[in-house]
PDB file of C-alpha atoms in Angstrom:
ATOM      1  CA  MET B   1     -73.684  21.705   3.377  1.00  0.00           C
ATOM      2  CA  LEU B   2     -71.366  24.657   3.953  1.00  0.00           C
ATOM      3  CA  TRP B   3     -74.068  27.686   2.893  1.00  0.00           C
ATOM      4  CA  ASP B   4     -76.775  28.518   5.297  1.00  0.00           C
ATOM      5  CA  ASN B   5     -80.353  27.798   3.838  1.00  0.00           C
ATOM      6  CA  GLN B   6     -83.854  28.848   4.798  1.00  0.00           C
ATOM      7  CA  ASP B   7     -84.134  25.620   7.318  1.00  0.00           C
ATOM      8  CA  ARG B   8     -80.852  25.950   9.136  1.00  0.00           C
ATOM      9  CA  TYR B   9     -77.188  27.455   9.150  1.00  0.00           C
ATOM     10  CA  GLY B  10     -74.700  25.966   7.464  1.00  0.00           C
ATOM     11  CA  ALA B  11     -70.934  23.752   8.569  1.00  0.00           C
ATOM     12  CA  VAL B  12     -68.806  27.193   8.075  1.00  0.00           C
ATOM     13  CA  THR B  13     -71.574  29.569   9.869  1.00  0.00           C
ATOM     14  CA  ARG B  14     -71.820  26.713  12.567  1.00  0.00           C
ATOM     15  CA  THR B  15     -67.945  25.849  12.673  1.00  0.00           C
ATOM     16  CA  LEU B  16     -67.676  30.256  13.241  1.00  0.00           C
ATOM     17  CA  HIS B  17     -70.312  30.244  15.809  1.00  0.00           C
ATOM     18  CA  TRP B  18     -69.303  27.305  18.281  1.00  0.00           C
ATOM     19  CA  GLY B  19     -65.459  28.346  17.462  1.00  0.00           C
ATOM     20  CA  ILE B  20     -66.097  32.009  18.978  1.00  0.00           C
ATOM     21  CA  ALA B  21     -67.913  30.533  21.933  1.00  0.00           C
ATOM     22  CA  ALA B  22     -65.679  28.226  22.570  1.00  0.00           C
ATOM     23  CA  LEU B  23     -62.585  31.102  22.696  1.00  0.00           C
ATOM     24  CA  MET B  24     -64.978  33.417  24.049  1.00  0.00           C
ATOM     25  CA  ALA B  25     -65.746  31.297  27.032  1.00  0.00           C
ATOM     26  CA  TRP B  26     -61.709  30.692  27.361  1.00  0.00           C
ATOM     27  CA  GLN B  27     -61.203  34.550  27.432  1.00  0.00           C
ATOM     28  CA  PHE B  28     -63.957  35.274  29.854  1.00  0.00           C
ATOM     29  CA  GLY B  29     -63.231  32.435  32.220  1.00  0.00           C
ATOM     30  CA  GLY B  30     -59.460  33.750  32.258  1.00  0.00           C
ATOM     31  CA  MET B  31     -60.830  37.528  33.386  1.00  0.00           C
ATOM     32  CA  LEU B  32     -63.409  35.959  35.855  1.00  0.00           C
ATOM     33  CA  SER B  33     -60.505  34.009  37.467  1.00  0.00           C
ATOM     34  CA  GLU B  34     -58.451  36.924  37.646  1.00  0.00           C
ATOM     35  CA  SER B  35     -60.970  39.013  39.150  1.00  0.00           C
ATOM     36  CA  LEU B  36     -62.402  36.624  41.563  1.00  0.00           C
ATOM     37  CA  LEU B  37     -59.010  35.080  42.615  1.00  0.00           C
ATOM     38  CA  GLY B  38     -56.451  37.707  41.845  1.00  0.00           C
ATOM     39  CA  ASP B  39     -53.714  37.882  38.891  1.00  0.00           C
ATOM     40  CA  GLU B  40     -51.367  35.525  40.542  1.00  0.00           C
ATOM     41  CA  ALA B  41     -53.853  32.692  40.955  1.00  0.00           C
ATOM     42  CA  PRO B  42     -52.563  29.865  39.321  1.00  0.00           C
ATOM     43  CA  LEU B  43     -56.206  28.990  37.300  1.00  0.00           C
ATOM     44  CA  ALA B  44     -56.139  33.001  36.475  1.00  0.00           C
ATOM     45  CA  VAL B  45     -52.497  32.693  34.840  1.00  0.00           C
ATOM     46  CA  ALA B  46     -53.062  29.799  33.038  1.00  0.00           C
ATOM     47  CA  LEU B  47     -56.320  30.986  31.524  1.00  0.00           C
ATOM     48  CA  THR B  48     -54.816  34.157  31.073  1.00  0.00           C
ATOM     49  CA  ALA B  49     -51.302  33.862  29.638  1.00  0.00           C
ATOM     50  CA  ASP B  50     -52.099  33.453  26.110  1.00  0.00           C
ATOM     51  CA  HIS B  51     -55.083  36.250  26.114  1.00  0.00           C
ATOM     52  CA  THR B  52     -53.416  37.922  23.391  1.00  0.00           C
ATOM     53  CA  GLN B  53     -52.784  35.136  20.872  1.00  0.00           C
ATOM     54  CA  VAL B  54     -56.421  34.144  21.582  1.00  0.00           C
ATOM     55  CA  GLY B  55     -57.747  37.398  21.108  1.00  0.00           C
ATOM     56  CA  THR B  56     -56.071  37.372  18.034  1.00  0.00           C
ATOM     57  CA  ILE B  57     -57.472  34.393  16.853  1.00  0.00           C
ATOM     58  CA  LEU B  58     -60.785  35.579  17.900  1.00  0.00           C
ATOM     59  CA  PHE B  59     -60.673  38.667  16.248  1.00  0.00           C
ATOM     60  CA  VAL B  60     -59.782  36.774  12.603  1.00  0.00           C
ATOM     61  CA  LEU B  61     -62.758  34.500  13.342  1.00  0.00           C
ATOM     62  CA  ILE B  62     -64.909  37.251  13.809  1.00  0.00           C
ATOM     63  CA  VAL B  63     -64.003  39.192  10.752  1.00  0.00           C
ATOM     64  CA  LEU B  64     -64.626  35.961   9.037  1.00  0.00           C
ATOM     65  CA  ARG B  65     -67.938  35.370  10.878  1.00  0.00           C
ATOM     66  CA  VAL B  66     -68.947  38.635   9.637  1.00  0.00           C
ATOM     67  CA  VAL B  67     -67.937  38.559   5.974  1.00  0.00           C
ATOM     68  CA  TRP B  68     -69.576  35.114   5.813  1.00  0.00           C
ATOM     69  CA  ALA B  69     -72.933  36.158   7.456  1.00  0.00           C
ATOM     70  CA  ALA B  70     -73.020  39.095   4.972  1.00  0.00           C
ATOM     71  CA  LEU B  71     -72.394  36.483   2.148  1.00  0.00           C
ATOM     72  CA  ASN B  72     -75.319  34.327   3.608  1.00  0.00           C
ATOM     73  CA  ARG B  73     -77.307  37.220   4.709  1.00  0.00           C
ATOM     74  CA  ASP B  74     -80.345  36.366   1.726  1.00  0.00           C
ATOM     75  CA  ARG B  75     -79.669  32.640   2.262  1.00  0.00           C
ATOM     76  CA  ARG B  76     -80.283  32.559   6.548  1.00  0.00           C
ATOM     77  CA  PRO B  77     -83.321  31.014   8.013  1.00  0.00           C
ATOM     78  CA  PRO B  78     -86.220  33.794   8.553  1.00  0.00           C
ATOM     79  CA  ARG B  79     -85.741  35.665  11.734  1.00  0.00           C
ATOM     80  CA  ARG B  80     -89.804  35.644  13.663  1.00  0.00           C
ATOM     81  CA  ALA B  81     -91.884  38.126  13.071  1.00  0.00           C
ATOM     82  CA  GLY B  82     -92.615  41.007  15.780  1.00  0.00           C
ATOM     83  CA  LEU B  83     -90.943  41.967  18.627  1.00  0.00           C
ATOM     84  CA  LEU B  84     -88.844  39.059  19.424  1.00  0.00           C
ATOM     85  CA  GLY B  85     -87.567  39.324  15.727  1.00  0.00           C
ATOM     86  CA  HIS B  86     -86.725  42.868  16.216  1.00  0.00           C
ATOM     87  CA  ALA B  87     -85.152  42.253  19.601  1.00  0.00           C
ATOM     88  CA  ALA B  88     -82.961  39.279  17.813  1.00  0.00           C
ATOM     89  CA  ARG B  89     -81.630  41.497  15.123  1.00  0.00           C
ATOM     90  CA  LEU B  90     -81.093  44.379  17.578  1.00  0.00           C
ATOM     91  CA  GLY B  91     -79.213  42.042  19.919  1.00  0.00           C
ATOM     92  CA  HIS B  92     -77.084  40.385  16.881  1.00  0.00           C
ATOM     93  CA  VAL B  93     -76.041  43.727  15.458  1.00  0.00           C
ATOM     94  CA  ALA B  94     -74.723  45.116  19.220  1.00  0.00           C
ATOM     95  CA  LEU B  95     -72.974  41.619  19.771  1.00  0.00           C
ATOM     96  CA  TYR B  96     -71.436  41.938  16.260  1.00  0.00           C
ATOM     97  CA  ALA B  97     -70.516  45.743  16.756  1.00  0.00           C
ATOM     98  CA  LEU B  98     -68.608  44.630  20.458  1.00  0.00           C
ATOM     99  CA  MET B  99     -67.425  41.559  18.892  1.00  0.00           C
ATOM    100  CA  LEU B 100     -65.348  43.920  16.544  1.00  0.00           C
ATOM    101  CA  ALA B 101     -64.843  46.745  18.738  1.00  0.00           C
ATOM    102  CA  VAL B 102     -63.139  45.215  21.705  1.00  0.00           C
ATOM    103  CA  PRO B 103     -60.256  43.721  19.875  1.00  0.00           C
ATOM    104  CA  SER B 104     -60.185  46.848  18.141  1.00  0.00           C
ATOM    105  CA  ALA B 105     -59.692  48.942  21.531  1.00  0.00           C
ATOM    106  CA  ALA B 106     -56.999  46.445  22.558  1.00  0.00           C
ATOM    107  CA  LEU B 107     -55.435  47.183  18.799  1.00  0.00           C
ATOM    108  CA  LEU B 108     -55.802  50.825  19.109  1.00  0.00           C
ATOM    109  CA  ARG B 109     -54.160  50.569  22.802  1.00  0.00           C
ATOM    110  CA  ALA B 110     -51.276  48.164  21.309  1.00  0.00           C
ATOM    111  CA  TRP B 111     -50.572  50.914  17.867  1.00  0.00           C
ATOM    112  CA  GLY B 112     -50.083  53.497  20.234  1.00  0.00           C
ATOM    113  CA  GLY B 113     -48.524  52.309  23.179  1.00  0.00           C
ATOM    114  CA  GLU B 114     -45.000  50.962  24.606  1.00  0.00           C
ATOM    115  CA  ARG B 115     -45.631  47.352  24.022  1.00  0.00           C
ATOM    116  CA  GLY B 116     -46.218  46.891  20.526  1.00  0.00           C
ATOM    117  CA  PHE B 117     -48.476  44.144  19.332  1.00  0.00           C
ATOM    118  CA  ALA B 118     -46.570  40.843  17.986  1.00  0.00           C
ATOM    119  CA  PRO B 119     -48.844  37.729  18.165  1.00  0.00           C
ATOM    120  CA  PHE B 120     -47.186  34.792  17.264  1.00  0.00           C
ATOM    121  CA  GLY B 121     -43.939  36.241  17.550  1.00  0.00           C
ATOM    122  CA  PHE B 122     -45.326  38.217  14.432  1.00  0.00           C
ATOM    123  CA  GLN B 123     -44.857  42.037  14.898  1.00  0.00           C
ATOM    124  CA  ILE B 124     -47.705  43.767  13.668  1.00  0.00           C
ATOM    125  CA  PHE B 125     -46.804  47.190  15.900  1.00  0.00           C
ATOM    126  CA  ALA B 126     -43.515  47.840  16.687  1.00  0.00           C
ATOM    127  CA  PRO B 127     -43.221  49.236  20.478  1.00  0.00           C
ATOM    128  CA  ARG B 128     -43.131  52.991  20.933  1.00  0.00           C
ATOM    129  CA  ALA B 129     -40.699  54.659  23.060  1.00  0.00           C
ATOM    130  CA  PRO B 130     -41.845  56.333  25.988  1.00  0.00           C
ATOM    131  CA  ASP B 131     -41.878  59.975  24.241  1.00  0.00           C
ATOM    132  CA  GLN B 132     -43.742  58.488  21.240  1.00  0.00           C
ATOM    133  CA  VAL B 133     -46.667  57.061  22.932  1.00  0.00           C
ATOM    134  CA  VAL B 134     -49.729  58.128  21.435  1.00  0.00           C
ATOM    135  CA  LYS B 135     -51.905  58.984  24.634  1.00  0.00           C
ATOM    136  CA  THR B 136     -55.197  59.369  23.070  1.00  0.00           C
ATOM    137  CA  ALA B 137     -55.301  55.710  21.668  1.00  0.00           C
ATOM    138  CA  THR B 138     -53.973  54.008  24.628  1.00  0.00           C
ATOM    139  CA  ASP B 139     -56.682  55.511  26.578  1.00  0.00           C
ATOM    140  CA  ILE B 140     -59.580  54.605  24.222  1.00  0.00           C
ATOM    141  CA  GLY B 141     -58.015  51.438  24.596  1.00  0.00           C
ATOM    142  CA  SER B 142     -57.432  51.027  28.370  1.00  0.00           C
ATOM    143  CA  ASN B 143     -60.797  52.872  29.299  1.00  0.00           C
ATOM    144  CA  PHE B 144     -62.910  50.622  26.503  1.00  0.00           C
ATOM    145  CA  HIS B 145     -61.333  47.057  25.788  1.00  0.00           C
ATOM    146  CA  GLY B 146     -62.264  45.400  29.308  1.00  0.00           C
ATOM    147  CA  GLU B 147     -65.263  47.662  29.788  1.00  0.00           C
ATOM    148  CA  LEU B 148     -67.045  46.497  26.549  1.00  0.00           C
ATOM    149  CA  ALA B 149     -65.958  43.108  27.151  1.00  0.00           C
ATOM    150  CA  TRP B 150     -68.099  42.726  30.130  1.00  0.00           C
ATOM    151  CA  VAL B 151     -71.339  44.645  28.341  1.00  0.00           C
ATOM    152  CA  MET B 152     -70.441  41.988  25.607  1.00  0.00           C
ATOM    153  CA  GLY B 153     -70.376  39.004  28.282  1.00  0.00           C
ATOM    154  CA  VAL B 154     -73.818  40.142  29.375  1.00  0.00           C
ATOM    155  CA  LEU B 155     -75.178  40.460  25.985  1.00  0.00           C
ATOM    156  CA  ILE B 156     -73.489  36.966  25.332  1.00  0.00           C
ATOM    157  CA  LEU B 157     -75.562  35.594  28.452  1.00  0.00           C
ATOM    158  CA  GLY B 158     -79.014  37.364  27.138  1.00  0.00           C
ATOM    159  CA  HIS B 159     -77.900  34.939  23.601  1.00  0.00           C
ATOM    160  CA  ILE B 160     -77.766  32.046  25.342  1.00  0.00           C
ATOM    161  CA  ALA B 161     -80.808  32.807  27.374  1.00  0.00           C
ATOM    162  CA  MET B 162     -83.031  33.221  24.283  1.00  0.00           C
ATOM    163  CA  ALA B 163     -81.685  30.456  22.720  1.00  0.00           C
ATOM    164  CA  LEU B 164     -82.736  28.360  25.461  1.00  0.00           C
ATOM    165  CA  PHE B 165     -86.007  30.130  26.064  1.00  0.00           C
ATOM    166  CA  HIS B 166     -86.532  29.307  22.691  1.00  0.00           C
ATOM    167  CA  GLN B 167     -85.929  25.869  22.706  1.00  0.00           C
ATOM    168  CA  ILE B 168     -87.672  25.067  26.217  1.00  0.00           C
ATOM    169  CA  VAL B 169     -90.600  27.592  26.147  1.00  0.00           C
ATOM    170  CA  LEU B 170     -91.015  28.284  22.507  1.00  0.00           C
ATOM    171  CA  ARG B 171     -89.899  25.127  21.207  1.00  0.00           C
ATOM    172  CA  ASP B 172     -89.469  26.349  17.764  1.00  0.00           C
ATOM    173  CA  ARG B 173     -86.382  24.365  17.458  1.00  0.00           C
ATOM    174  CA  LEU B 174     -84.133  27.205  16.810  1.00  0.00           C
ATOM    175  CA  LEU B 175     -81.392  25.691  18.688  1.00  0.00           C
ATOM    176  CA  ARG B 176     -81.366  22.744  16.217  1.00  0.00           C
ATOM    177  CA  ARG B 177     -80.764  25.609  13.385  1.00  0.00           C
ATOM    178  CA  MET B 178     -77.320  26.298  15.023  1.00  0.00           C
ATOM    179  CA  ALA B 179     -76.389  22.769  16.436  1.00  0.00           C
ATOM    180  CA  GLY B 180     -76.422  20.973  13.035  1.00  0.00           C
TER     181      GLY B 180
END
């Protein structure tokens, strides 16, 4: 079953969810190892070497996830009523917004900066000469990409905690809908 239905999420939604989760874990693992061990630590170097490429894949998957969620909006399992349902809705909106904003900030920085953007060797934005840098764009990217990513990380931890709360405390089988 590809499409979502009232009982569970379909194969496409689940594949996108868990694929994004795995790549996010990779990205956060790299950033955490860099923060804790330093930029030159072998683990940090290994996990961050492909940060741009992994981020590019993530961004494409996230856009696909947003489109797929919109197409499935009326098919999805119903949300819980009341405060928990409202909090879940707000939490998901915040997660989706940050999943789009974090890579967008990096893209804006690349567009305005000297390094350009060429994931997998395909040039999207050419590097700019130092006198052609768009400082506003690079400032926005530099000031928000990492910071918003950490905020998103906190929301992801909350998302995981709530999924476990539903599974262990409420026993409403919510996690099973996304696990398949």
